[in-house]
Short mmCIF file of C-alpha atoms in Angstrom, two decimals:
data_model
loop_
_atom_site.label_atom_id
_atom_site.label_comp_id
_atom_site.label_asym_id
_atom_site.label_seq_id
_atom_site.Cartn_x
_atom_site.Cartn_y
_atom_site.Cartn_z
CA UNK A 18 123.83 81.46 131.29
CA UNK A 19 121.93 80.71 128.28
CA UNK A 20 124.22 77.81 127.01
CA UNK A 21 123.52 76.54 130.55
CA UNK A 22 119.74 76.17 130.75
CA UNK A 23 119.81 75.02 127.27
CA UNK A 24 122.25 72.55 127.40
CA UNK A 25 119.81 71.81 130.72
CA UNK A 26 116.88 71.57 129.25
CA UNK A 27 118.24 69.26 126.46
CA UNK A 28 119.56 66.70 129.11
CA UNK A 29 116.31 66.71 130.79
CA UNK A 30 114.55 66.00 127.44
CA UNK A 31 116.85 63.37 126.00
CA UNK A 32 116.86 59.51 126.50
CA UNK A 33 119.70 59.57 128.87
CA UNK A 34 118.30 62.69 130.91
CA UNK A 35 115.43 60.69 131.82
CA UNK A 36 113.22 62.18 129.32
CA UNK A 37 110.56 60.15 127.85
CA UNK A 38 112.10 59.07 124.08
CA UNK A 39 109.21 58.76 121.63
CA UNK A 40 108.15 54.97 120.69
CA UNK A 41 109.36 53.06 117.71
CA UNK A 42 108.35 50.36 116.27
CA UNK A 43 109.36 48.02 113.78
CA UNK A 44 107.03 46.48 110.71
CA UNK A 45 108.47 43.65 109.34
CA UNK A 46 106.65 42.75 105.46
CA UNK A 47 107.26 39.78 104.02
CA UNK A 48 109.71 39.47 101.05
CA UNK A 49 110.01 43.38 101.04
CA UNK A 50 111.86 44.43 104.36
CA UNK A 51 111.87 46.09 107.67
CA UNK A 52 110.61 49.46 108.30
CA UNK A 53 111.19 51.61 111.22
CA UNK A 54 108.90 54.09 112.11
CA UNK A 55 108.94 56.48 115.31
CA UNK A 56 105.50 57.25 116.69
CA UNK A 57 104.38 61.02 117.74
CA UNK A 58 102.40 60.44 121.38
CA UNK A 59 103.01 63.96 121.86
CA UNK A 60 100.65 65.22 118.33
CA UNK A 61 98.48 62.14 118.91
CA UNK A 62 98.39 60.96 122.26
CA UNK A 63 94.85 58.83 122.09
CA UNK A 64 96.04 57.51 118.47
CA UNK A 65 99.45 56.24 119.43
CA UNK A 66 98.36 54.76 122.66
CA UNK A 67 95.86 52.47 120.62
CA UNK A 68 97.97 52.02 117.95
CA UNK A 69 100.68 50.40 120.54
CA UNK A 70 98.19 48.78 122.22
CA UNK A 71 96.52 46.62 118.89
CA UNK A 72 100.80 46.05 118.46
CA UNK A 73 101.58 44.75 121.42
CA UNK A 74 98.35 42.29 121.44
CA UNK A 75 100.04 41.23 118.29
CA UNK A 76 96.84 42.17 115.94
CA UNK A 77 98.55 43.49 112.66
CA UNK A 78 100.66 39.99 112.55
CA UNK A 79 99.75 38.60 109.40
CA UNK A 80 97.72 41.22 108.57
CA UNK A 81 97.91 42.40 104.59
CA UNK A 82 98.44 45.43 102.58
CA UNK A 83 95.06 46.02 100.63
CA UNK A 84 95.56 49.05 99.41
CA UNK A 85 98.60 50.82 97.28
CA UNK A 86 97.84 53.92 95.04
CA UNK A 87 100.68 54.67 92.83
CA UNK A 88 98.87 56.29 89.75
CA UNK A 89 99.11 59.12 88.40
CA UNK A 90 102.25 59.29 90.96
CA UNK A 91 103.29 57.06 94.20
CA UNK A 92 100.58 57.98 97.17
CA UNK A 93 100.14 55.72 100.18
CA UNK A 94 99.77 52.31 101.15
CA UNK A 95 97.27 50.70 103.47
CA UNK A 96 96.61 48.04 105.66
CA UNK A 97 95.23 47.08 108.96
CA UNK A 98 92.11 45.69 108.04
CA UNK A 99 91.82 42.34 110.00
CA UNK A 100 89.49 40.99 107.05
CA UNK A 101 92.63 40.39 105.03
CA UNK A 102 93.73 37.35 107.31
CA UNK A 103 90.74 35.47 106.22
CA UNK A 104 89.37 37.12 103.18
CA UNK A 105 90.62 37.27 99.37
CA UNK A 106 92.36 40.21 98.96
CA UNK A 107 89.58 40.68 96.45
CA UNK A 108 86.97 40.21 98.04
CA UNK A 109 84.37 43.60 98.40
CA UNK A 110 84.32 43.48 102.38
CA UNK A 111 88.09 43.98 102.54
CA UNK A 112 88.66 47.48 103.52
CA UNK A 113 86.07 47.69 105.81
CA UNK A 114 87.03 46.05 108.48
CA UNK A 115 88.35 46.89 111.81
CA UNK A 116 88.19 46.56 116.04
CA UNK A 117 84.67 48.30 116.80
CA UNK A 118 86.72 51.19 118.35
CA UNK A 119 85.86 54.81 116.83
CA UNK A 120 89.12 57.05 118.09
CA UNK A 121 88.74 60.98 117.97
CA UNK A 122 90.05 63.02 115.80
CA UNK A 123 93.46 64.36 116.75
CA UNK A 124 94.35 67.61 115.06
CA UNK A 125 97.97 68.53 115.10
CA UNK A 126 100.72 69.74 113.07
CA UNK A 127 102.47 66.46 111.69
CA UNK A 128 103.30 66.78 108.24
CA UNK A 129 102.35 63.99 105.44
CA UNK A 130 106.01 63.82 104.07
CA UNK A 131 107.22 60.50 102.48
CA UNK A 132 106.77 58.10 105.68
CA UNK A 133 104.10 59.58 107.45
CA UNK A 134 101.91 57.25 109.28
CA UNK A 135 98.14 58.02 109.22
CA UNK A 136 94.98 56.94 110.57
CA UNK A 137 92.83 55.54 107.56
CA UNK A 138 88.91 57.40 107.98
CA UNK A 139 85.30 57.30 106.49
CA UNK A 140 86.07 61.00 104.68
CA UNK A 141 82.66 62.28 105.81
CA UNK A 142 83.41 61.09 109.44
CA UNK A 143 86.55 62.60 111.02
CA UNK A 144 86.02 60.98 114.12
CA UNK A 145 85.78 57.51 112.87
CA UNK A 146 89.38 56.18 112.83
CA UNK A 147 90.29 52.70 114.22
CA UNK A 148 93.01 50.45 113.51
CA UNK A 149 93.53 50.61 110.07
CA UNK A 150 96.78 53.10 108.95
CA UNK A 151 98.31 54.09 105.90
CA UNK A 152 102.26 55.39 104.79
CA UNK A 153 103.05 58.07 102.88
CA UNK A 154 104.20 56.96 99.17
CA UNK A 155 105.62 60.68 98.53
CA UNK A 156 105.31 63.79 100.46
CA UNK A 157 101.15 64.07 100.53
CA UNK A 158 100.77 68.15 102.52
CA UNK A 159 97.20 68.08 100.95
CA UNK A 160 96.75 65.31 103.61
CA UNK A 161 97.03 67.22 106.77
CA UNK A 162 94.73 68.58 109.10
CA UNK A 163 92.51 66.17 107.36
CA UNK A 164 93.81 62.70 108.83
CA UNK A 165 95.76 62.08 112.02
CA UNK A 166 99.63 61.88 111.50
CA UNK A 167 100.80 59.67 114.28
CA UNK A 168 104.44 58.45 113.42
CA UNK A 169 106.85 58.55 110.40
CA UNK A 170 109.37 56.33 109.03
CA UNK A 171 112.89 56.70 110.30
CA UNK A 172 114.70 53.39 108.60
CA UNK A 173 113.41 51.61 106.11
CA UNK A 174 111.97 54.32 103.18
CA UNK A 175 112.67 51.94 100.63
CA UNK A 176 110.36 49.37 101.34
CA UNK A 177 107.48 51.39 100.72
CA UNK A 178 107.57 51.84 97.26
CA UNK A 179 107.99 48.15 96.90
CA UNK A 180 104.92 46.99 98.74
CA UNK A 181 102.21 45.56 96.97
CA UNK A 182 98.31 44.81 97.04
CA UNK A 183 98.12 41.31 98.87
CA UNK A 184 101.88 41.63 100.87
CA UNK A 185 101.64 40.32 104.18
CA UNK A 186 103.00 42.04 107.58
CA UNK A 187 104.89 39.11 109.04
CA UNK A 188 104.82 41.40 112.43
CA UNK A 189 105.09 44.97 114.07
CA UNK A 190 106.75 44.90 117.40
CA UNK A 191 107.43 47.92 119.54
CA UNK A 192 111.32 48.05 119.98
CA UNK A 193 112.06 50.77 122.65
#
């Protein structure tokens, strides 16, 4: 009987039982690879629904990496900011940007392990995420409860360490 209404309750929740599957997407950066990431609607409902929406509009195309923190030991790397499609890398104003939209914060239990996708913050300002995101270089567990996890890399790990300050995303597409 148990077997039963587990092995039930594990069709109902799967792809093929006509469960919901969580979305992936796929982040193309030029001259480094493809990463895959899955994306966590269920820990950050409000996150990964804008998230997919500034993907499917096609806003992160071309956008570039300005941020990688690898010292004293690998950390994260960012991007998002649309200022990098126009801007020097260098310039002062790039890291600032964004959309205009200020999402909530969404506390939930997603650990930073190497691959976590997070929603990049003013640190005195919890509620003041927008479309800028950063990957876990490393497993960061200082980082949570502090920043919205929203996704994780599921193909692809070895790109990240690769990426540097200035590389372009050629494109993120949603691919389920």
């Amino acid at each position: 009987m148990t077997l039963t209404i587990l092995g039930s309750l594990l069709i109902a929740f799967s792809p093929q039982g006509g469960g919901q599957a969580n979305p992936r997407v796929s982040i193309v950066v030029e001259n480094r690879g493809t990463m895959v990431a899955e994306l966590f609607p269920n820990e950050a409902p409000k996150t990964v629904a804008r998230f997919v929406q500034l993907v499917k509009s096609g806003f992160y195309d071309g956008v570039r990496f300005h941020r990688v923190e690898n010292a004293p030991r690998p950390f994260i790397i960012v991007a998002g900011d649309p200022l990098t499609k126009s801007l020097p890398i260098t310039d002062p104003k790039v890291g600032t940007g964004g959309t205009g939209t200020r999402l909530p914060f969404e506390k939930n239990n997603v650990q930073f392990l190497n691959g976590t996708l997070g929603l990049v913050r003013d640190v005195r300002d919890k509620d003041s995420g927008d479309c800028q995101f950063f990957i876990c270089n490393g497993d960061q567990r200082f980082l949570e409860h502090s920043y919205v996890g929203f996704g994780r890399v599921i193909q692809g790990l070895e790109v990240i360490p690769k990426v540097q300050v200035g590389d372009k995303i050629a494109t993120i597409r949603v691919v389920n």
